[in-house]
Amino acid sequence: MIDNSAAFETAGYGRYPVSHLPLRIETGPESLRLVWDDGRESEFHYLWLRDNCPCAQCVSSLTREQLFEICDVPLSIRPETAQLNGDYLEVQWQGDGHSSRFHPGWLRTHCYSEQARAGRQWQPEIWDKATIEASLPKYDYADMMQDDAVLLCWLRKLRDCGISLLQNTDTRPGTLQQVAERISFIRETNFGTLFDVRSKPDANTAAYTTLRLPLHTDLPTRELQPGLQFLHCLENDASGGESILVDGFRIAEHMREEYPDDFDALSRLPMDFYNKDRNSDYRFRGPALVLDGQGTVIEVRFANFLRGPLDVPADQVVRHYRAYSTFIRLTREPRFQFEYRLVPGDLLVFDNRRVLHARRAFDLQQGQRHLQGCYVDRDELLSRIRVLERSL
Amino acid sequence: MIDNSAAFETAGYGRYPVSHLPLRIETGPESLRLVWDDGRESEFHYLWLRDNCPCAQCVSSLTREQLFEICDVPLSIRPETAQLNGDYLEVQWQGDGHSSRFHPGWLRTHCYSEQARAGRQWQPEIWDKATIEASLPKYDYADMMQDDAVLLCWLRKLRDCGISLLQNTDTRPGTLQQVAERISFIRETNFGTLFDVRSKPDANTAAYTTLRLPLHTDLPTRELQPGLQFLHCLENDASGGESILVDGFRIAEHMREEYPDDFDALSRLPMDFYNKDRNSDYRFRGPALVLDGQGTVIEVRFANFLRGPLDVPADQVVRHYRAYSTFIRLTREPRFQFEYRLVPGDLLVFDNRRVLHARRAFDLQQGQRHLQGCYVDRDELLSRIRVLERSL
């Protein structure tokens, strides 16, 4: 019998339910092939299996961290025997005679066939004005605070859709910290931990004026732009000040199709982002569109008002400006813009490395406008989702 | 006369001393060429000049942030006139008749000729056992706390060499926070802000045991590995526990020369770094060697005990393990290892994204071992250097 609850408890905290059973194994020169009861085949290399041995000698029972180092066995390591025993894969290794035992649920989860790898690929939900107006993810503050299942739904939506609205949030200043800590600790930046967004006489950035803010990501001047951005509306009876949000991934995909050279330029040519203040001088150099190894856009870095002089080879200057102008013009197109006026108790949360945000100018003759903001990084979001998924 | 002190005060806080004067300009179809009194030539594109106009209409006098957006002028923008006037470059633009005036020191600083760009390239000081033993950068705690000039020397050395020792540091717990705040705020992580490194009964990571720690970077499980790592020795009369440090850039360059395919594999194939705990589950996927656009190694990500199962295409598995084993074996070679035994009052600071650190196992029969640690990011280091350079 397979003991699912205890499965691999020395090697981690995950549970690996057995959805399919291994039928047989076929050993080859540097790997074995495991054939499952649904016909799928998983190739596991001997080096990979030896590296992942979960026994208490290879993995610390206390810290769950690996003690074994793969360079201490020959690259040519081979099994003396490899067999299925009670649905576990058991391997005894040549040389030192070490034995390893692998749980079938764990093996299935970590199969690295092309098909399995494709199935693990994250797919964002891309949006534009029409689609987000029809389906803006909304959650109730009290529900989310009390119920871990609601919390998990909210966080998954933030991960996939990059935007959400929490409603009926307590409007006492500082409430935002409790909301953020439902996920984890707050990411501190050169603007502090919790920051107040309102017009200030000594404003060191456009956010702290009444001026229009064009579409941008926050802190492109830092190597790691903050992940989630929280904007909690405490007061908003000034005229103007509407929020505008655009899915940067949507703009990027549109550019890739319609303006391929502009897309290429923005993903390859670095830009210089500067935030110069009296007591700090932050600069970061990187492309506006960040791609992963497969060419998928995973990040947008963009704030016109936080740039330094362009520093690229002379023959790329005009190309950059063409691409950059195309990008700004696209962000201004109404079909991509979600416009929303925050009311007190609204807490807008979005992926700052994907969703560009803007604000119309406002006028304090008629009333006040006061938001509180903070950041939580993607690492914390994803960790929290994984831990919640362990128990729900 | 050129007013250096006030130069470009609307556009930033920098000073741009005039080392050379412009002699003449030659206008072309999409750029002008500025010829300096030392014979150097700087090409400035019209789009670039228009984008960098520092006037109060284009840049907010309050926030020093740009108000102008380049997409609001045609890509074909040209000067009506462009001339030198009192060593300033003055341009009046076709179309709206806008005027821009550029300070010669600022222009020289931001020239993007091939030569100028090459001169701005940062060069790390790479080290191995022999060179660092001969020239470990050492600073006195009190001097550094009191004197901004010493602070600047220390920080530049940390940037370039990636390692330093602060001596005679007050051994009261918490002193570390004051040291870190000489730079800026502390980077919080899933291990907190200030952390205590000593053997703990409920250790959730190998650092908090008495075990040997192999060479590693901290928190490769996070998207942004912490930049500077601080280790402040409060007590160390246990036997064993010596610190070992290796310049990861040195190992990487050695690999590039001697094992080019291994180097290529570690810079291209992603690894999965996991840190699984009861209440968190951090994972990051990325290569062990991170290169910039020019192929220079700018980061090393490496901790054998914080890895998840390798997840790469099947035909790359053996290649990865070969490269990975080569890397670990190189880190173990004595010619690369700087070994040092911390004494109370020592504060070791190093670039955690470059320098691998290790610790020998220790034995608490003979005494205690207690370090305090924290992190400060590269962004803060570089910002602080720039601000200090403004006034020193």
PDB file of C-alpha atoms in Angstrom, chain A residues 16-263:
ATOM      1  CA  TYR A  16       1.820  13.819  -3.916  1.00  0.00           C
ATOM      2  CA  PRO A  17      -1.495  12.058  -4.469  1.00  0.00           C
ATOM      3  CA  VAL A  18      -1.212   8.964  -6.618  1.00  0.00           C
ATOM      4  CA  SER A  19      -3.322   9.611  -9.702  1.00  0.00           C
ATOM      5  CA  HIS A  20      -1.633   6.900 -11.796  1.00  0.00           C
ATOM      6  CA  LEU A  21       0.449   3.862 -11.034  1.00  0.00           C
ATOM      7  CA  PRO A  22       3.662   2.774 -12.705  1.00  0.00           C
ATOM      8  CA  LEU A  23       3.293  -0.491 -14.653  1.00  0.00           C
ATOM      9  CA  ARG A  24       6.869  -1.332 -15.564  1.00  0.00           C
ATOM     10  CA  ILE A  25      10.339   0.069 -16.073  1.00  0.00           C
ATOM     11  CA  GLU A  26      12.785  -0.280 -18.938  1.00  0.00           C
ATOM     12  CA  THR A  27      16.422   0.443 -18.179  1.00  0.00           C
ATOM     13  CA  GLY A  28      18.687   2.110 -20.737  1.00  0.00           C
ATOM     14  CA  PRO A  29      22.353   3.186 -20.706  1.00  0.00           C
ATOM     15  CA  GLU A  30      21.946   6.518 -18.888  1.00  0.00           C
ATOM     16  CA  SER A  31      18.292   6.579 -17.911  1.00  0.00           C
ATOM     17  CA  LEU A  32      15.315   4.370 -17.204  1.00  0.00           C
ATOM     18  CA  ARG A  33      11.853   4.666 -18.678  1.00  0.00           C
ATOM     19  CA  LEU A  34       8.840   4.308 -16.449  1.00  0.00           C
ATOM     20  CA  VAL A  35       5.585   3.318 -18.145  1.00  0.00           C
ATOM     21  CA  TRP A  36       2.375   4.408 -16.385  1.00  0.00           C
ATOM     22  CA  ASP A  37      -1.065   2.792 -16.369  1.00  0.00           C
ATOM     23  CA  ASP A  38      -2.436   5.548 -18.653  1.00  0.00           C
ATOM     24  CA  GLY A  39       0.243   4.906 -21.254  1.00  0.00           C
ATOM     25  CA  ARG A  40       2.381   7.914 -20.421  1.00  0.00           C
ATOM     26  CA  GLU A  41       6.121   7.323 -20.305  1.00  0.00           C
ATOM     27  CA  SER A  42       8.555   9.151 -18.050  1.00  0.00           C
ATOM     28  CA  GLU A  43      12.289   9.079 -18.656  1.00  0.00           C
ATOM     29  CA  PHE A  44      14.379   9.528 -15.519  1.00  0.00           C
ATOM     30  CA  HIS A  45      18.127   9.830 -15.803  1.00  0.00           C
ATOM     31  CA  TYR A  46      20.230   7.939 -13.277  1.00  0.00           C
ATOM     32  CA  LEU A  47      22.032  11.125 -12.289  1.00  0.00           C
ATOM     33  CA  TRP A  48      18.686  12.822 -11.717  1.00  0.00           C
ATOM     34  CA  LEU A  49      17.403   9.931  -9.606  1.00  0.00           C
ATOM     35  CA  ARG A  50      20.570   9.753  -7.531  1.00  0.00           C
ATOM     36  CA  ASP A  51      20.460  13.523  -7.010  1.00  0.00           C
ATOM     37  CA  ASN A  52      16.870  13.295  -5.801  1.00  0.00           C
ATOM     38  CA  CYS A  53      17.300  10.406  -3.362  1.00  0.00           C
ATOM     39  CA  PRO A  54      15.069  11.394  -0.416  1.00  0.00           C
ATOM     40  CA  CYS A  55      16.623   9.146   2.231  1.00  0.00           C
ATOM     41  CA  ALA A  56      17.645  10.577   5.603  1.00  0.00           C
ATOM     42  CA  GLN A  57      21.310  10.252   4.687  1.00  0.00           C
ATOM     43  CA  CYS A  58      20.868  12.444   1.576  1.00  0.00           C
ATOM     44  CA  VAL A  59      18.325  14.931   2.980  1.00  0.00           C
ATOM     45  CA  SER A  60      18.404  16.353   6.516  1.00  0.00           C
ATOM     46  CA  SER A  61      15.339  15.220   8.458  1.00  0.00           C
ATOM     47  CA  LEU A  62      15.480  18.425  10.459  1.00  0.00           C
ATOM     48  CA  THR A  63      15.809  21.119   7.773  1.00  0.00           C
ATOM     49  CA  ARG A  64      14.608  19.087   4.721  1.00  0.00           C
ATOM     50  CA  GLU A  65      17.671  20.383   2.921  1.00  0.00           C
ATOM     51  CA  GLN A  66      19.944  18.190   0.833  1.00  0.00           C
ATOM     52  CA  LEU A  67      23.224  16.980   2.344  1.00  0.00           C
ATOM     53  CA  PHE A  68      24.349  14.932  -0.658  1.00  0.00           C
ATOM     54  CA  GLU A  69      26.331  16.588  -3.467  1.00  0.00           C
ATOM     55  CA  ILE A  70      26.148  15.018  -6.930  1.00  0.00           C
ATOM     56  CA  CYS A  71      29.804  15.639  -7.731  1.00  0.00           C
ATOM     57  CA  ASP A  72      30.665  13.011  -5.109  1.00  0.00           C
ATOM     58  CA  VAL A  73      29.446  10.196  -7.370  1.00  0.00           C
ATOM     59  CA  PRO A  74      30.725   9.465 -10.889  1.00  0.00           C
ATOM     60  CA  LEU A  75      28.790  10.953 -13.821  1.00  0.00           C
ATOM     61  CA  SER A  76      28.518   7.390 -15.092  1.00  0.00           C
ATOM     62  CA  ILE A  77      26.575   6.207 -12.032  1.00  0.00           C
ATOM     63  CA  ARG A  78      24.306   3.229 -12.863  1.00  0.00           C
ATOM     64  CA  PRO A  79      21.861   1.083 -10.886  1.00  0.00           C
ATOM     65  CA  GLU A  80      22.868  -2.359  -9.756  1.00  0.00           C
ATOM     66  CA  THR A  81      19.132  -3.089  -9.677  1.00  0.00           C
ATOM     67  CA  ALA A  82      16.065  -0.954 -10.432  1.00  0.00           C
ATOM     68  CA  GLN A  83      12.597  -2.334  -9.795  1.00  0.00           C
ATOM     69  CA  LEU A  84       9.045  -1.534  -8.830  1.00  0.00           C
ATOM     70  CA  ASN A  85       8.162  -2.662  -5.345  1.00  0.00           C
ATOM     71  CA  GLY A  86       4.660  -1.947  -4.034  1.00  0.00           C
ATOM     72  CA  ASP A  87       4.408   0.811  -6.672  1.00  0.00           C
ATOM     73  CA  TYR A  88       7.552   2.503  -5.386  1.00  0.00           C
ATOM     74  CA  LEU A  89      10.596   2.693  -7.636  1.00  0.00           C
ATOM     75  CA  GLU A  90      13.530   1.163  -5.805  1.00  0.00           C
ATOM     76  CA  VAL A  91      17.082   1.601  -7.015  1.00  0.00           C
ATOM     77  CA  GLN A  92      20.239   0.106  -5.622  1.00  0.00           C
ATOM     78  CA  TRP A  93      23.305   1.894  -6.948  1.00  0.00           C
ATOM     79  CA  GLN A  94      26.534   0.399  -8.238  1.00  0.00           C
ATOM     80  CA  GLY A  95      29.674   1.356  -6.359  1.00  0.00           C
ATOM     81  CA  ASP A  96      28.750   2.362  -2.827  1.00  0.00           C
ATOM     82  CA  GLY A  97      25.571   0.246  -2.755  1.00  0.00           C
ATOM     83  CA  HIS A  98      23.404   3.195  -1.706  1.00  0.00           C
ATOM     84  CA  SER A  99      19.638   2.587  -2.069  1.00  0.00           C
ATOM     85  CA  SER A 100      16.948   5.053  -3.107  1.00  0.00           C
ATOM     86  CA  ARG A 101      13.183   4.692  -2.970  1.00  0.00           C
ATOM     87  CA  PHE A 102      10.844   6.947  -4.947  1.00  0.00           C
ATOM     88  CA  HIS A 103       7.145   7.489  -4.340  1.00  0.00           C
ATOM     89  CA  PRO A 104       5.030   7.144  -7.522  1.00  0.00           C
ATOM     90  CA  GLY A 105       3.063  10.367  -6.886  1.00  0.00           C
ATOM     91  CA  TRP A 106       6.287  12.298  -6.473  1.00  0.00           C
ATOM     92  CA  LEU A 107       7.747  10.764  -9.659  1.00  0.00           C
ATOM     93  CA  ARG A 108       4.640  11.573 -11.673  1.00  0.00           C
ATOM     94  CA  THR A 109       4.665  15.183 -10.411  1.00  0.00           C
ATOM     95  CA  HIS A 110       8.291  15.693 -11.380  1.00  0.00           C
ATOM     96  CA  CYS A 111       8.264  13.928 -14.751  1.00  0.00           C
ATOM     97  CA  TYR A 112      10.167  16.088 -17.233  1.00  0.00           C
ATOM     98  CA  SER A 113       8.816  14.729 -20.520  1.00  0.00           C
ATOM     99  CA  GLU A 114       8.045  17.381 -23.101  1.00  0.00           C
ATOM    100  CA  GLN A 115       4.313  16.882 -22.488  1.00  0.00           C
ATOM    101  CA  ALA A 116       4.607  17.163 -18.712  1.00  0.00           C
ATOM    102  CA  ARG A 117       6.789  20.252 -18.954  1.00  0.00           C
ATOM    103  CA  ALA A 118       4.345  21.933 -21.345  1.00  0.00           C
ATOM    104  CA  GLY A 119       1.505  21.174 -18.923  1.00  0.00           C
ATOM    105  CA  ARG A 120       3.312  23.014 -16.115  1.00  0.00           C
ATOM    106  CA  GLN A 121       3.689  26.199 -18.180  1.00  0.00           C
ATOM    107  CA  TRP A 122       1.925  29.128 -16.517  1.00  0.00           C
ATOM    108  CA  GLN A 123      -0.590  30.931 -18.727  1.00  0.00           C
ATOM    109  CA  PRO A 124      -1.603  34.473 -17.809  1.00  0.00           C
ATOM    110  CA  GLU A 125      -5.158  35.684 -18.424  1.00  0.00           C
ATOM    111  CA  ILE A 126      -4.627  38.652 -20.735  1.00  0.00           C
ATOM    112  CA  TRP A 127      -7.203  41.456 -20.708  1.00  0.00           C
ATOM    113  CA  ASP A 128      -8.231  44.697 -22.364  1.00  0.00           C
ATOM    114  CA  LYS A 129     -10.918  47.293 -21.634  1.00  0.00           C
ATOM    115  CA  ALA A 130     -13.840  45.158 -22.772  1.00  0.00           C
ATOM    116  CA  THR A 131     -12.824  41.926 -21.076  1.00  0.00           C
ATOM    117  CA  ILE A 132     -11.838  43.455 -17.736  1.00  0.00           C
ATOM    118  CA  GLU A 133     -14.980  45.583 -17.552  1.00  0.00           C
ATOM    119  CA  ALA A 134     -16.974  42.387 -17.969  1.00  0.00           C
ATOM    120  CA  SER A 135     -15.034  40.428 -15.391  1.00  0.00           C
ATOM    121  CA  LEU A 136     -12.995  42.527 -12.971  1.00  0.00           C
ATOM    122  CA  PRO A 137     -12.131  40.154 -10.111  1.00  0.00           C
ATOM    123  CA  LYS A 138     -13.815  41.549  -6.968  1.00  0.00           C
ATOM    124  CA  TYR A 139     -13.554  40.240  -3.414  1.00  0.00           C
ATOM    125  CA  ASP A 140     -15.003  41.314  -0.108  1.00  0.00           C
ATOM    126  CA  TYR A 141     -12.494  42.508   2.490  1.00  0.00           C
ATOM    127  CA  ALA A 142     -14.097  40.728   5.461  1.00  0.00           C
ATOM    128  CA  ASP A 143     -14.541  37.460   3.557  1.00  0.00           C
ATOM    129  CA  MET A 144     -10.920  37.498   2.461  1.00  0.00           C
ATOM    130  CA  MET A 145      -9.625  38.288   5.946  1.00  0.00           C
ATOM    131  CA  GLN A 146     -11.604  35.462   7.543  1.00  0.00           C
ATOM    132  CA  ASP A 147     -11.615  32.689   4.982  1.00  0.00           C
ATOM    133  CA  ASP A 148      -8.453  31.063   3.633  1.00  0.00           C
ATOM    134  CA  ALA A 149     -10.383  29.659   0.664  1.00  0.00           C
ATOM    135  CA  VAL A 150     -11.345  33.198  -0.423  1.00  0.00           C
ATOM    136  CA  LEU A 151      -7.778  34.317   0.175  1.00  0.00           C
ATOM    137  CA  LEU A 152      -6.495  31.565  -2.119  1.00  0.00           C
ATOM    138  CA  CYS A 153      -8.988  32.478  -4.888  1.00  0.00           C
ATOM    139  CA  TRP A 154      -7.945  36.120  -4.642  1.00  0.00           C
ATOM    140  CA  LEU A 155      -4.230  35.325  -4.789  1.00  0.00           C
ATOM    141  CA  ARG A 156      -4.561  32.955  -7.737  1.00  0.00           C
ATOM    142  CA  LYS A 157      -6.486  35.626  -9.592  1.00  0.00           C
ATOM    143  CA  LEU A 158      -3.772  38.164  -8.838  1.00  0.00           C
ATOM    144  CA  ARG A 159      -1.168  35.758 -10.165  1.00  0.00           C
ATOM    145  CA  ASP A 160      -3.042  34.957 -13.377  1.00  0.00           C
ATOM    146  CA  CYS A 161      -5.000  38.108 -14.182  1.00  0.00           C
ATOM    147  CA  GLY A 162      -2.711  40.635 -12.485  1.00  0.00           C
ATOM    148  CA  ILE A 163      -5.535  42.805 -11.147  1.00  0.00           C
ATOM    149  CA  SER A 164      -8.273  42.687  -8.510  1.00  0.00           C
ATOM    150  CA  LEU A 165     -10.457  44.910  -6.389  1.00  0.00           C
ATOM    151  CA  LEU A 166     -11.035  44.320  -2.697  1.00  0.00           C
ATOM    152  CA  GLN A 167     -14.247  46.055  -1.594  1.00  0.00           C
ATOM    153  CA  ASN A 168     -15.605  47.339   1.716  1.00  0.00           C
ATOM    154  CA  THR A 169     -12.151  47.560   3.216  1.00  0.00           C
ATOM    155  CA  ASP A 170     -11.957  49.270   6.584  1.00  0.00           C
ATOM    156  CA  THR A 171     -10.904  52.874   5.840  1.00  0.00           C
ATOM    157  CA  ARG A 172      -8.822  53.401   8.961  1.00  0.00           C
ATOM    158  CA  PRO A 173      -5.260  54.384   8.013  1.00  0.00           C
ATOM    159  CA  GLY A 174      -2.915  51.409   8.387  1.00  0.00           C
ATOM    160  CA  THR A 175      -5.536  48.765   7.579  1.00  0.00           C
ATOM    161  CA  LEU A 176      -3.562  48.083   4.434  1.00  0.00           C
ATOM    162  CA  GLN A 177      -0.756  46.573   6.462  1.00  0.00           C
ATOM    163  CA  GLN A 178      -3.065  43.878   7.834  1.00  0.00           C
ATOM    164  CA  VAL A 179      -4.294  43.079   4.332  1.00  0.00           C
ATOM    165  CA  ALA A 180      -0.758  42.806   2.960  1.00  0.00           C
ATOM    166  CA  GLU A 181       0.250  40.606   5.870  1.00  0.00           C
ATOM    167  CA  ARG A 182      -2.478  38.126   4.949  1.00  0.00           C
ATOM    168  CA  ILE A 183       0.067  37.329   2.231  1.00  0.00           C
ATOM    169  CA  SER A 184       3.396  38.056   3.933  1.00  0.00           C
ATOM    170  CA  PHE A 185       5.727  40.898   4.852  1.00  0.00           C
ATOM    171  CA  ILE A 186       5.709  44.205   2.978  1.00  0.00           C
ATOM    172  CA  ARG A 187       8.475  44.995   0.506  1.00  0.00           C
ATOM    173  CA  GLU A 188      10.295  48.105   1.709  1.00  0.00           C
ATOM    174  CA  THR A 189      11.630  50.491  -0.946  1.00  0.00           C
ATOM    175  CA  ASN A 190      13.177  53.936  -1.107  1.00  0.00           C
ATOM    176  CA  PHE A 191       9.635  55.257  -0.610  1.00  0.00           C
ATOM    177  CA  GLY A 192       9.252  53.389   2.705  1.00  0.00           C
ATOM    178  CA  THR A 193       6.890  50.550   3.637  1.00  0.00           C
ATOM    179  CA  LEU A 194       3.374  52.028   3.839  1.00  0.00           C
ATOM    180  CA  PHE A 195       3.245  55.234   1.804  1.00  0.00           C
ATOM    181  CA  ASP A 196       0.616  57.974   1.603  1.00  0.00           C
ATOM    182  CA  VAL A 197      -0.400  59.034  -1.889  1.00  0.00           C
ATOM    183  CA  ARG A 198      -1.659  62.598  -1.679  1.00  0.00           C
ATOM    184  CA  SER A 199      -0.541  66.023  -2.762  1.00  0.00           C
ATOM    185  CA  LYS A 200       2.463  67.150  -0.713  1.00  0.00           C
ATOM    186  CA  PRO A 201       4.170  70.564  -0.862  1.00  0.00           C
ATOM    187  CA  ASP A 202       7.692  69.073  -1.057  1.00  0.00           C
ATOM    188  CA  ALA A 203       6.784  66.289  -3.504  1.00  0.00           C
ATOM    189  CA  ASN A 204       9.813  64.286  -4.617  1.00  0.00           C
ATOM    190  CA  THR A 205       7.825  62.401  -7.244  1.00  0.00           C
ATOM    191  CA  ALA A 206       4.843  63.123  -9.481  1.00  0.00           C
ATOM    192  CA  ALA A 207       2.648  60.700  -7.503  1.00  0.00           C
ATOM    193  CA  TYR A 208       2.708  63.185  -4.609  1.00  0.00           C
ATOM    194  CA  THR A 209       1.361  66.098  -6.681  1.00  0.00           C
ATOM    195  CA  THR A 210      -2.077  66.727  -8.186  1.00  0.00           C
ATOM    196  CA  LEU A 211      -0.640  66.249 -11.684  1.00  0.00           C
ATOM    197  CA  ARG A 212      -1.735  63.757 -14.268  1.00  0.00           C
ATOM    198  CA  LEU A 213       0.408  60.604 -14.088  1.00  0.00           C
ATOM    199  CA  PRO A 214       0.887  58.850 -17.421  1.00  0.00           C
ATOM    200  CA  LEU A 215       0.754  55.045 -17.576  1.00  0.00           C
ATOM    201  CA  HIS A 216       3.736  53.513 -15.814  1.00  0.00           C
ATOM    202  CA  THR A 217       5.054  50.826 -13.524  1.00  0.00           C
ATOM    203  CA  ASP A 218       6.332  51.887 -10.108  1.00  0.00           C
ATOM    204  CA  LEU A 219      10.051  51.899  -9.377  1.00  0.00           C
ATOM    205  CA  PRO A 220      11.485  50.784 -12.718  1.00  0.00           C
ATOM    206  CA  THR A 221      14.537  52.502 -11.195  1.00  0.00           C
ATOM    207  CA  ARG A 222      15.127  49.433  -9.029  1.00  0.00           C
ATOM    208  CA  GLU A 223      16.583  46.155 -10.208  1.00  0.00           C
ATOM    209  CA  LEU A 224      13.530  44.270  -8.927  1.00  0.00           C
ATOM    210  CA  GLN A 225      10.415  46.312  -9.549  1.00  0.00           C
ATOM    211  CA  PRO A 226       7.939  45.727  -6.703  1.00  0.00           C
ATOM    212  CA  GLY A 227       5.578  42.862  -7.479  1.00  0.00           C
ATOM    213  CA  LEU A 228       2.072  43.499  -6.177  1.00  0.00           C
ATOM    214  CA  GLN A 229       1.023  47.091  -5.730  1.00  0.00           C
ATOM    215  CA  PHE A 230      -1.725  47.926  -3.239  1.00  0.00           C
ATOM    216  CA  LEU A 231      -3.676  51.199  -3.449  1.00  0.00           C
ATOM    217  CA  HIS A 232      -6.172  51.645  -0.633  1.00  0.00           C
ATOM    218  CA  CYS A 233      -8.629  54.506  -1.004  1.00  0.00           C
ATOM    219  CA  LEU A 234      -9.319  56.317   2.272  1.00  0.00           C
ATOM    220  CA  GLU A 235     -10.790  59.536   0.843  1.00  0.00           C
ATOM    221  CA  ASN A 236     -11.657  60.597  -2.665  1.00  0.00           C
ATOM    222  CA  ASP A 237     -13.983  63.533  -3.108  1.00  0.00           C
ATOM    223  CA  ALA A 238     -11.611  65.684  -5.122  1.00  0.00           C
ATOM    224  CA  SER A 239     -12.693  66.184  -8.708  1.00  0.00           C
ATOM    225  CA  GLY A 240     -10.687  64.167 -11.204  1.00  0.00           C
ATOM    226  CA  GLY A 241      -8.059  61.631 -10.134  1.00  0.00           C
ATOM    227  CA  GLU A 242      -9.618  58.638 -11.918  1.00  0.00           C
ATOM    228  CA  SER A 243      -7.395  55.570 -12.103  1.00  0.00           C
ATOM    229  CA  ILE A 244      -6.527  54.003 -15.459  1.00  0.00           C
ATOM    230  CA  LEU A 245      -5.048  50.531 -15.783  1.00  0.00           C
ATOM    231  CA  VAL A 246      -3.667  48.722 -18.810  1.00  0.00           C
ATOM    232  CA  ASP A 247      -2.491  45.130 -19.137  1.00  0.00           C
ATOM    233  CA  GLY A 248       1.107  45.567 -20.254  1.00  0.00           C
ATOM    234  CA  PHE A 249       1.178  41.974 -21.502  1.00  0.00           C
ATOM    235  CA  ARG A 250      -1.695  42.860 -23.875  1.00  0.00           C
ATOM    236  CA  ILE A 251       0.190  45.860 -25.253  1.00  0.00           C
ATOM    237  CA  ALA A 252       3.331  43.765 -25.647  1.00  0.00           C
ATOM    238  CA  GLU A 253       1.510  41.011 -27.527  1.00  0.00           C
ATOM    239  CA  HIS A 254      -0.148  43.582 -29.779  1.00  0.00           C
ATOM    240  CA  MET A 255       3.263  45.093 -30.512  1.00  0.00           C
ATOM    241  CA  ARG A 256       4.750  41.695 -31.258  1.00  0.00           C
ATOM    242  CA  GLU A 257       2.086  41.075 -33.898  1.00  0.00           C
ATOM    243  CA  GLU A 258       1.704  44.518 -35.429  1.00  0.00           C
ATOM    244  CA  TYR A 259       5.129  46.111 -34.902  1.00  0.00           C
ATOM    245  CA  PRO A 260       7.601  43.224 -34.660  1.00  0.00           C
ATOM    246  CA  ASP A 261      10.720  45.370 -34.988  1.00  0.00           C
ATOM    247  CA  ASP A 262       9.480  47.749 -32.284  1.00  0.00           C
ATOM    248  CA  PHE A 263       8.774  44.757 -30.052  1.00  0.00           C
TER     249      PHE A 263
END
